């Protein structure tokens, strides 16, 4: 079966010619798919014979809602969706002043092994295909009842470990005849794989690249993020400089403040120097506590001392507002909860 929602308009055109249909049908189908139709019969401007041909050889991917939790504090909505094969992924919709932002997952699980993250605990199950990522946007948008204006790839999974599918998804949502979400309204967050960063620069997408840095020194970073081992902060820095040189787009360093691990003043200085050399913006994030993990967020005192160093160094930084804390909105937590509940139900 051809996975229709994973096809770009020109690929749909090629598919139409295989079916012996005129090209313009591709545009109509693409537009229906972007509207989130769930059955070929909803494509009312297609002849019945074409709808039958499509039904015979192609499929329209879909998601099933497993859970929906809405924050009472800030209206953040978190969805747990079941994919066609029974796996589950999380999507979060957040409200910012500039519009509704959807945070999507790119893989089922993750193999990067970050020590503070819930998404990686069960390892990688599989990568998502473009239609599944597109469905996260379409289904969440439809439930949320408002057009999504921004997309962040910061849910479960490592986007650069699913490079081809992620790039295709970005091109699909970017199409003017589709969701028409501008690249400047899209952020991709990575644990920092230099080859992936170089490949992304070559795609010339003008999206915002966020690097989960979390430590400026190899000793701490390799402890927290196994993906740093054998790569090192130096190589990551070089990849960031090359990315900036190639794209002219400023990188963001995400930095989750972890009590007694990465929040010393010496680390703040090293972070400030690294940010200056790479011309990066720093985004400090209060660590979300994850039940299975031994880390705690830095307290206000340490946070203040850390920020004071950044201020003095003239670092360009912000402290991220934390949304959805009451709905387990940080990555992987709802999926983990379901897995734990299923295991205890089965005992
Ligand atoms: N794999 C990608 C994107 C997914 S994670 C990446 O590593 O960037 C999205 C962001 O949430 C990353 O910056 C990640 O490091 C961070 N994160 C993961 N667990 C967290 C936690 N418990 N508290 C705060 N941030 C966390």
CSV table of C-alpha atoms and ligand atoms in Angstrom, one decimal:
chain,number,residue,atom,x,y,z
A,1,UNK,CA,0.0,0.0,0.0
A,2,UNK,CA,1.3,3.5,-0.9
A,3,UNK,CA,1.4,5.7,2.2
A,4,UNK,CA,-0.2,8.8,0.6
A,5,UNK,CA,0.4,11.3,3.4
A,6,UNK,CA,4.2,10.7,3.1
A,7,UNK,CA,4.2,11.9,-0.5
A,8,UNK,CA,5.1,15.4,-1.7
A,9,UNK,CA,2.9,16.9,-4.4
A,10,UNK,CA,5.4,16.0,-7.1
A,11,UNK,CA,5.5,12.4,-5.9
A,12,UNK,CA,1.7,12.3,-5.9
A,13,UNK,CA,1.8,13.5,-9.5
A,14,UNK,CA,4.1,10.6,-10.4
A,15,UNK,CA,1.7,8.3,-8.6
A,16,UNK,CA,-1.2,9.7,-10.6
A,17,UNK,CA,0.6,9.0,-13.8
A,18,UNK,CA,1.2,5.4,-12.7
A,19,UNK,CA,-2.6,5.2,-12.2
A,20,UNK,CA,-3.2,6.8,-15.6
A,21,UNK,CA,-4.7,9.9,-14.1
A,22,UNK,CA,-4.2,13.6,-14.9
A,23,UNK,CA,-1.6,15.4,-12.9
A,24,UNK,CA,-3.9,18.0,-11.4
A,25,UNK,CA,-5.5,15.3,-9.3
A,26,UNK,CA,-2.3,15.3,-7.2
A,27,UNK,CA,-3.0,18.8,-6.0
A,28,UNK,CA,-6.5,18.0,-5.0
A,29,UNK,CA,-5.5,14.9,-3.1
A,30,UNK,CA,-2.6,16.7,-1.3
A,31,UNK,CA,-5.0,19.4,-0.3
A,32,UNK,CA,-7.5,16.9,1.1
A,33,UNK,CA,-4.8,15.0,3.0
A,34,UNK,CA,-3.6,18.3,4.6
A,35,UNK,CA,-7.2,19.0,5.7
A,36,UNK,CA,-7.0,15.7,7.6
A,37,UNK,CA,-9.6,13.7,5.7
A,38,UNK,CA,-9.8,10.1,7.1
A,39,UNK,CA,-11.4,8.4,4.1
A,40,UNK,CA,-11.3,8.6,0.3
A,41,UNK,CA,-15.0,9.2,0.2
A,42,UNK,CA,-14.4,12.6,1.8
A,43,UNK,CA,-12.4,13.6,-1.4
A,44,UNK,CA,-15.6,14.7,-3.0
A,45,UNK,CA,-14.1,16.4,-6.1
A,46,UNK,CA,-12.5,13.1,-7.2
A,47,UNK,CA,-14.4,10.8,-9.6
A,48,UNK,CA,-15.7,7.7,-7.8
A,49,UNK,CA,-13.5,5.5,-10.1
A,50,UNK,CA,-10.3,7.3,-8.9
A,51,UNK,CA,-11.4,6.9,-5.3
A,52,UNK,CA,-11.7,3.2,-5.9
A,53,UNK,CA,-8.3,3.0,-7.5
A,54,UNK,CA,-6.8,4.8,-4.5
A,55,UNK,CA,-8.6,2.6,-2.0
A,56,UNK,CA,-7.1,-0.5,-3.8
A,57,UNK,CA,-3.5,0.7,-3.7
A,58,UNK,CA,-3.0,3.4,-1.2
A,59,UNK,CA,-3.7,4.2,2.4
A,60,UNK,CA,-4.5,7.3,4.5
A,61,UNK,CA,-2.6,7.0,7.8
A,62,UNK,CA,-4.4,7.7,11.0
A,63,UNK,CA,-3.8,8.0,14.7
A,64,UNK,CA,-6.0,6.9,17.6
A,65,UNK,CA,-6.3,9.0,20.7
A,66,UNK,CA,-5.2,7.0,23.8
A,67,UNK,CA,-5.0,9.9,26.3
A,68,UNK,CA,-5.5,13.6,26.4
A,69,UNK,CA,-4.5,15.7,29.3
A,70,UNK,CA,-5.0,19.4,29.6
A,71,UNK,CA,-3.1,21.6,32.0
A,72,UNK,CA,-5.4,23.6,34.3
A,73,UNK,CA,-2.6,26.1,34.7
A,74,UNK,CA,-1.7,27.1,31.2
A,75,UNK,CA,-3.9,25.3,28.7
A,76,UNK,CA,-1.1,23.0,27.5
A,77,UNK,CA,-2.6,19.9,26.0
A,78,UNK,CA,-0.7,16.6,25.9
A,79,UNK,CA,-1.8,13.8,23.6
A,80,UNK,CA,-0.8,10.2,23.6
A,81,UNK,CA,-1.5,8.8,20.2
A,82,UNK,CA,-1.5,5.2,19.0
A,83,UNK,CA,0.1,4.6,15.7
A,84,UNK,CA,-1.0,2.1,13.1
A,85,UNK,CA,1.1,-0.7,14.6
A,86,UNK,CA,0.1,-0.2,18.2
A,87,UNK,CA,3.1,1.8,19.3
A,88,UNK,CA,2.4,5.1,21.1
A,89,UNK,CA,3.9,8.6,20.8
A,90,UNK,CA,3.3,11.9,22.6
A,91,UNK,CA,2.5,15.3,21.1
A,92,UNK,CA,2.1,18.5,23.1
A,93,UNK,CA,0.3,21.7,22.1
A,94,UNK,CA,1.4,24.8,23.9
A,95,UNK,CA,0.0,28.3,23.8
A,96,UNK,CA,2.4,31.1,23.3
A,97,UNK,CA,1.8,34.8,22.6
A,98,UNK,CA,2.8,34.1,18.9
A,99,UNK,CA,0.4,31.3,18.5
A,100,UNK,CA,-0.2,27.6,19.0
A,101,UNK,CA,3.0,25.5,19.0
A,102,UNK,CA,3.0,21.8,18.5
A,103,UNK,CA,5.8,19.7,19.9
A,104,UNK,CA,6.1,16.5,18.0
A,105,UNK,CA,7.9,13.1,18.5
A,106,UNK,CA,10.1,11.9,15.7
A,107,UNK,CA,10.7,8.3,16.9
A,108,UNK,CA,9.1,5.7,19.1
A,109,UNK,CA,11.6,5.7,21.9
A,110,UNK,CA,15.2,6.9,21.5
A,111,UNK,CA,18.6,5.3,21.4
A,112,UNK,CA,20.7,8.3,22.5
A,113,UNK,CA,20.6,7.3,26.2
A,114,UNK,CA,20.6,10.7,27.9
A,115,UNK,CA,20.8,10.1,31.6
A,116,UNK,CA,18.1,12.6,32.6
A,117,UNK,CA,15.5,11.8,29.9
A,118,UNK,CA,12.4,9.6,30.1
A,119,UNK,CA,12.1,9.0,26.4
A,120,UNK,CA,15.2,6.9,26.1
A,121,UNK,CA,14.6,4.5,29.0
A,122,UNK,CA,13.2,1.7,26.9
A,123,UNK,CA,15.6,2.3,24.0
A,124,UNK,CA,14.6,2.9,20.3
A,125,UNK,CA,11.6,0.9,19.0
A,126,UNK,CA,11.5,2.5,15.5
A,127,UNK,CA,11.6,5.8,13.6
A,128,UNK,CA,8.4,7.5,12.5
A,129,UNK,CA,7.6,7.9,8.8
A,130,UNK,CA,6.7,11.4,7.5
A,131,UNK,CA,2.9,10.7,7.5
A,132,UNK,CA,3.0,9.8,11.2
A,133,UNK,CA,4.7,13.1,12.1
A,134,UNK,CA,2.3,15.0,9.8
A,135,UNK,CA,-0.6,13.2,11.6
A,136,UNK,CA,0.7,14.4,15.0
A,137,UNK,CA,0.2,17.9,13.7
A,138,UNK,CA,-3.1,17.3,11.9
A,139,UNK,CA,-4.8,15.3,14.7
A,140,UNK,CA,-3.6,17.6,17.5
A,141,UNK,CA,-4.6,20.7,15.5
A,142,UNK,CA,-8.0,19.3,14.9
A,143,UNK,CA,-8.6,18.5,18.5
A,144,UNK,CA,-7.1,21.7,19.7
A,145,UNK,CA,-9.4,23.6,17.4
A,146,UNK,CA,-7.0,26.3,16.3
A,147,UNK,CA,-4.5,26.5,13.5
A,148,UNK,CA,-1.0,25.5,14.5
A,149,UNK,CA,1.5,28.2,13.7
A,150,UNK,CA,4.8,26.8,15.0
A,151,UNK,CA,6.3,23.3,15.2
A,152,UNK,CA,9.1,22.2,17.4
A,153,UNK,CA,10.8,18.8,17.0
A,154,UNK,CA,11.4,18.3,20.7
A,155,UNK,CA,9.2,15.4,21.6
A,156,UNK,CA,10.3,11.7,21.8
A,157,UNK,CA,13.2,10.7,19.6
A,158,UNK,CA,16.4,12.1,18.1
A,159,UNK,CA,15.3,13.9,14.8
A,160,UNK,CA,18.8,13.6,13.2
A,161,UNK,CA,18.7,9.9,13.9
A,162,UNK,CA,15.7,9.8,11.5
A,163,UNK,CA,17.1,12.2,9.1
A,164,UNK,CA,15.4,11.4,5.8
A,165,UNK,CA,11.9,11.1,7.2
A,166,UNK,CA,12.3,14.2,9.3
A,167,UNK,CA,13.5,16.3,6.3
A,168,UNK,CA,10.6,15.0,4.2
A,169,UNK,CA,8.1,15.9,7.0
A,170,UNK,CA,9.6,19.4,7.2
A,171,UNK,CA,9.1,19.8,3.4
A,172,UNK,CA,5.5,18.5,3.6
A,173,UNK,CA,4.4,20.9,6.3
A,174,UNK,CA,6.2,23.8,4.6
A,175,UNK,CA,4.4,23.4,1.3
A,176,UNK,CA,2.2,26.5,0.5
A,177,UNK,CA,-0.5,24.2,-0.9
A,178,UNK,CA,-0.4,22.2,2.4
A,179,UNK,CA,-0.1,23.5,6.0
A,180,UNK,CA,2.2,26.3,4.8
A,181,UNK,CA,4.2,26.5,8.0
A,182,UNK,CA,7.3,28.6,7.3
A,183,UNK,CA,10.7,27.2,8.2
A,184,UNK,CA,11.2,30.2,10.5
A,185,UNK,CA,8.4,28.8,12.5
A,186,UNK,CA,10.0,25.5,13.0
A,187,UNK,CA,12.7,24.4,15.5
A,188,UNK,CA,14.6,21.2,15.4
A,189,UNK,CA,16.3,20.0,18.6
A,190,UNK,CA,19.2,17.5,18.5
A,191,UNK,CA,21.5,16.0,21.1
A,192,UNK,CA,24.2,17.2,18.7
A,193,UNK,CA,25.3,14.7,16.1
A,194,UNK,CA,27.9,16.5,14.0
A,195,UNK,CA,27.3,14.6,10.8
A,196,UNK,CA,23.6,15.2,11.1
A,197,UNK,CA,24.1,18.9,11.7
A,198,UNK,CA,26.3,19.1,8.6
A,199,UNK,CA,23.7,17.2,6.5
A,200,UNK,CA,21.0,19.6,7.8
A,201,UNK,CA,23.0,22.6,6.8
A,202,UNK,CA,23.2,21.2,3.3
A,203,UNK,CA,19.4,21.0,3.1
A,204,UNK,CA,19.3,24.8,3.4
A,205,UNK,CA,16.0,24.9,5.4
A,206,UNK,CA,16.3,28.1,7.4
A,207,UNK,CA,14.7,26.5,10.4
A,208,UNK,CA,16.0,27.1,14.0
A,209,UNK,CA,18.5,24.5,15.1
A,210,UNK,CA,18.6,23.9,18.9
A,211,UNK,CA,21.4,21.8,20.3
A,212,UNK,CA,20.9,20.1,23.7
A,213,UNK,CA,24.2,21.0,25.2
A,214,UNK,CA,23.5,20.6,28.9
A,215,UNK,CA,27.3,20.8,29.7
A,216,UNK,CA,30.2,22.7,28.2
A,217,UNK,CA,32.9,20.1,29.3
A,218,UNK,CA,33.4,16.6,28.0
A,219,UNK,CA,33.5,15.0,31.4
A,220,UNK,CA,30.1,16.1,32.4
A,221,UNK,CA,28.5,16.0,28.9
A,222,UNK,CA,29.6,12.4,28.3
A,223,UNK,CA,28.2,11.4,31.6
A,224,UNK,CA,24.9,13.0,30.9
A,225,UNK,CA,24.8,12.3,27.2
A,226,UNK,CA,26.4,9.1,25.8
A,227,UNK,CA,26.1,10.5,22.3
A,228,UNK,CA,28.9,12.9,23.3
A,229,UNK,CA,31.4,10.0,23.9
A,230,UNK,CA,33.8,9.7,21.0
A,231,UNK,CA,32.6,13.0,19.6
A,232,UNK,CA,33.3,15.6,22.1
A,233,UNK,CA,32.4,19.2,22.7
A,234,UNK,CA,35.2,20.4,20.4
A,235,UNK,CA,33.7,18.6,17.4
A,236,UNK,CA,30.3,19.7,18.3
A,237,UNK,CA,31.5,23.3,18.5
A,238,UNK,CA,33.1,23.0,15.0
A,239,UNK,CA,29.8,21.6,13.6
A,240,UNK,CA,27.9,24.6,15.1
A,241,UNK,CA,30.4,27.1,13.7
A,242,UNK,CA,30.1,25.4,10.3
A,243,UNK,CA,26.3,25.4,10.5
A,244,UNK,CA,26.3,29.1,11.3
A,245,UNK,CA,28.8,29.9,8.5
A,246,UNK,CA,26.7,27.9,6.0
A,247,UNK,CA,23.2,29.1,6.9
A,248,UNK,CA,23.7,32.4,8.7
A,249,UNK,CA,21.2,31.1,11.3
A,250,UNK,CA,21.9,31.5,15.0
A,251,UNK,CA,21.9,28.2,16.9
A,252,UNK,CA,20.3,27.8,20.3
A,253,UNK,CA,22.0,25.9,23.1
A,254,UNK,CA,19.5,24.2,25.4
A,255,UNK,CA,20.8,23.8,28.9
A,256,UNK,CA,18.8,21.9,31.5
A,257,UNK,CA,20.0,23.1,35.0
A,258,UNK,CA,20.7,20.0,37.1
A,259,UNK,CA,21.6,20.4,40.7
A,260,UNK,CA,25.2,19.9,41.5
A,261,UNK,CA,25.9,18.4,38.0
A,262,UNK,CA,26.2,21.2,35.4
A,263,UNK,CA,25.3,24.3,37.4
A,264,UNK,CA,28.7,25.5,38.8
A,265,UNK,CA,30.0,29.0,38.1
A,266,UNK,CA,33.0,27.4,36.3
A,267,UNK,CA,30.6,25.7,34.0
A,268,UNK,CA,28.7,28.9,33.5
A,269,UNK,CA,31.9,30.6,32.4
A,270,UNK,CA,32.7,27.8,30.0
A,271,UNK,CA,29.2,27.9,28.6
A,272,UNK,CA,29.5,31.7,28.1
A,273,UNK,CA,32.8,31.2,26.2
A,274,UNK,CA,31.3,28.5,24.0
A,275,UNK,CA,28.2,30.5,23.2
A,276,UNK,CA,30.4,33.5,22.3
A,277,UNK,CA,32.6,31.4,19.9
A,278,UNK,CA,29.6,29.8,18.2
A,279,UNK,CA,27.4,33.0,18.4
A,280,UNK,CA,24.7,30.8,20.0
A,281,UNK,CA,21.8,31.9,22.0
A,282,UNK,CA,21.5,30.0,25.4
A,283,UNK,CA,18.2,28.7,26.7
A,284,UNK,CA,18.3,27.7,30.3
A,285,UNK,CA,15.7,25.1,31.2
A,286,UNK,CA,14.6,24.1,34.6
A,287,UNK,CA,15.1,20.3,34.8
A,288,UNK,CA,11.9,18.3,34.8
A,289,UNK,CA,12.0,15.7,37.5
A,290,UNK,CA,11.7,12.2,35.9
A,291,UNK,CA,10.7,9.4,38.3
A,292,UNK,CA,13.3,6.9,37.2
A,293,UNK,CA,16.1,9.4,37.2
A,294,UNK,CA,18.3,10.5,40.1
A,295,UNK,CA,18.6,14.2,39.1
A,296,UNK,CA,17.0,17.3,40.6
A,297,UNK,CA,16.6,20.8,39.2
A,298,UNK,CA,19.0,23.4,40.4
A,299,UNK,CA,17.6,25.6,43.2
A,300,UNK,CA,17.0,29.3,42.9
A,301,UNK,CA,20.3,30.2,44.5
A,302,UNK,CA,22.5,28.2,42.1
A,303,UNK,CA,20.4,29.4,39.2
A,304,UNK,CA,21.0,33.0,40.2
A,305,UNK,CA,24.7,32.5,40.6
A,306,UNK,CA,24.9,30.8,37.2
A,307,UNK,CA,22.9,33.6,35.5
A,308,UNK,CA,25.1,36.2,37.2
A,309,UNK,CA,28.1,34.7,35.4
A,310,UNK,CA,26.3,34.7,32.1
A,311,UNK,CA,25.2,38.3,32.6
A,312,UNK,CA,28.7,39.4,33.4
A,313,UNK,CA,30.0,37.7,30.2
A,314,UNK,CA,27.3,39.3,28.1
A,315,UNK,CA,25.8,36.0,27.1
A,316,UNK,CA,22.7,36.1,25.0
A,317,UNK,CA,20.4,33.9,27.1
A,318,UNK,CA,16.8,33.3,28.2
A,319,UNK,CA,15.3,31.2,30.9
A,320,UNK,CA,12.5,29.0,29.5
A,321,UNK,CA,9.1,29.2,30.9
A,322,UNK,CA,8.0,25.8,31.9
A,323,UNK,CA,4.6,24.8,30.6
A,324,UNK,CA,2.4,21.8,31.3
A,325,UNK,CA,4.2,20.7,34.4
A,326,UNK,CA,0.9,19.3,35.8
A,327,UNK,CA,0.3,17.0,32.8
A,328,UNK,CA,3.7,15.2,32.6
A,329,UNK,CA,4.4,17.3,29.5
A,330,UNK,CA,8.1,16.8,29.3
A,331,UNK,CA,9.2,14.3,26.7
A,332,UNK,CA,8.4,10.6,27.2
A,333,UNK,CA,6.7,10.8,30.6
A,334,UNK,CA,3.2,10.0,29.5
A,335,UNK,CA,4.3,7.1,27.3
A,336,UNK,CA,6.4,5.7,30.2
A,337,UNK,CA,3.4,6.0,32.5
A,338,UNK,CA,1.3,4.0,30.2
A,339,UNK,CA,3.9,1.3,29.8
A,340,UNK,CA,4.3,1.1,33.6
A,341,UNK,CA,0.5,0.9,34.0
A,342,UNK,CA,0.2,-1.8,31.4
A,343,UNK,CA,3.0,-3.8,33.1
A,344,UNK,CA,1.3,-3.6,36.5
A,345,UNK,CA,-2.1,-4.4,35.0
A,346,UNK,CA,-0.6,-7.6,33.4
A,347,UNK,CA,0.9,-8.8,36.7
B,1,LIG,N1,16.6,14.3,20.9
B,1,LIG,C1,16.4,15.7,20.8
B,1,LIG,C2,15.0,16.2,21.0
B,1,LIG,C3,14.2,15.6,22.1
B,1,LIG,S1,14.4,16.2,23.7
B,1,LIG,C4,17.4,16.4,21.7
B,1,LIG,O1,18.1,15.7,22.4
B,1,LIG,O2,17.4,17.6,21.6
B,1,LIG,C5,13.9,17.8,23.8
B,1,LIG,C6,14.7,18.6,24.9
B,1,LIG,O3,14.3,18.2,26.2
B,1,LIG,C7,16.2,18.3,24.8
B,1,LIG,O4,16.9,19.5,25.0
B,1,LIG,C8,16.4,17.3,26.0
B,1,LIG,O5,17.7,17.3,26.4
B,1,LIG,C9,15.4,17.9,27.0
B,1,LIG,N2,15.1,17.1,28.1
B,1,LIG,C10,15.0,15.7,28.2
B,1,LIG,N3,14.7,15.3,29.4
B,1,LIG,C11,14.5,16.4,30.2
B,1,LIG,C12,14.2,16.7,31.5
B,1,LIG,N4,14.0,15.7,32.4
B,1,LIG,N5,14.2,17.9,31.9
B,1,LIG,C13,14.4,19.0,31.1
B,1,LIG,N6,14.7,18.8,29.8
B,1,LIG,C14,14.8,17.5,29.3
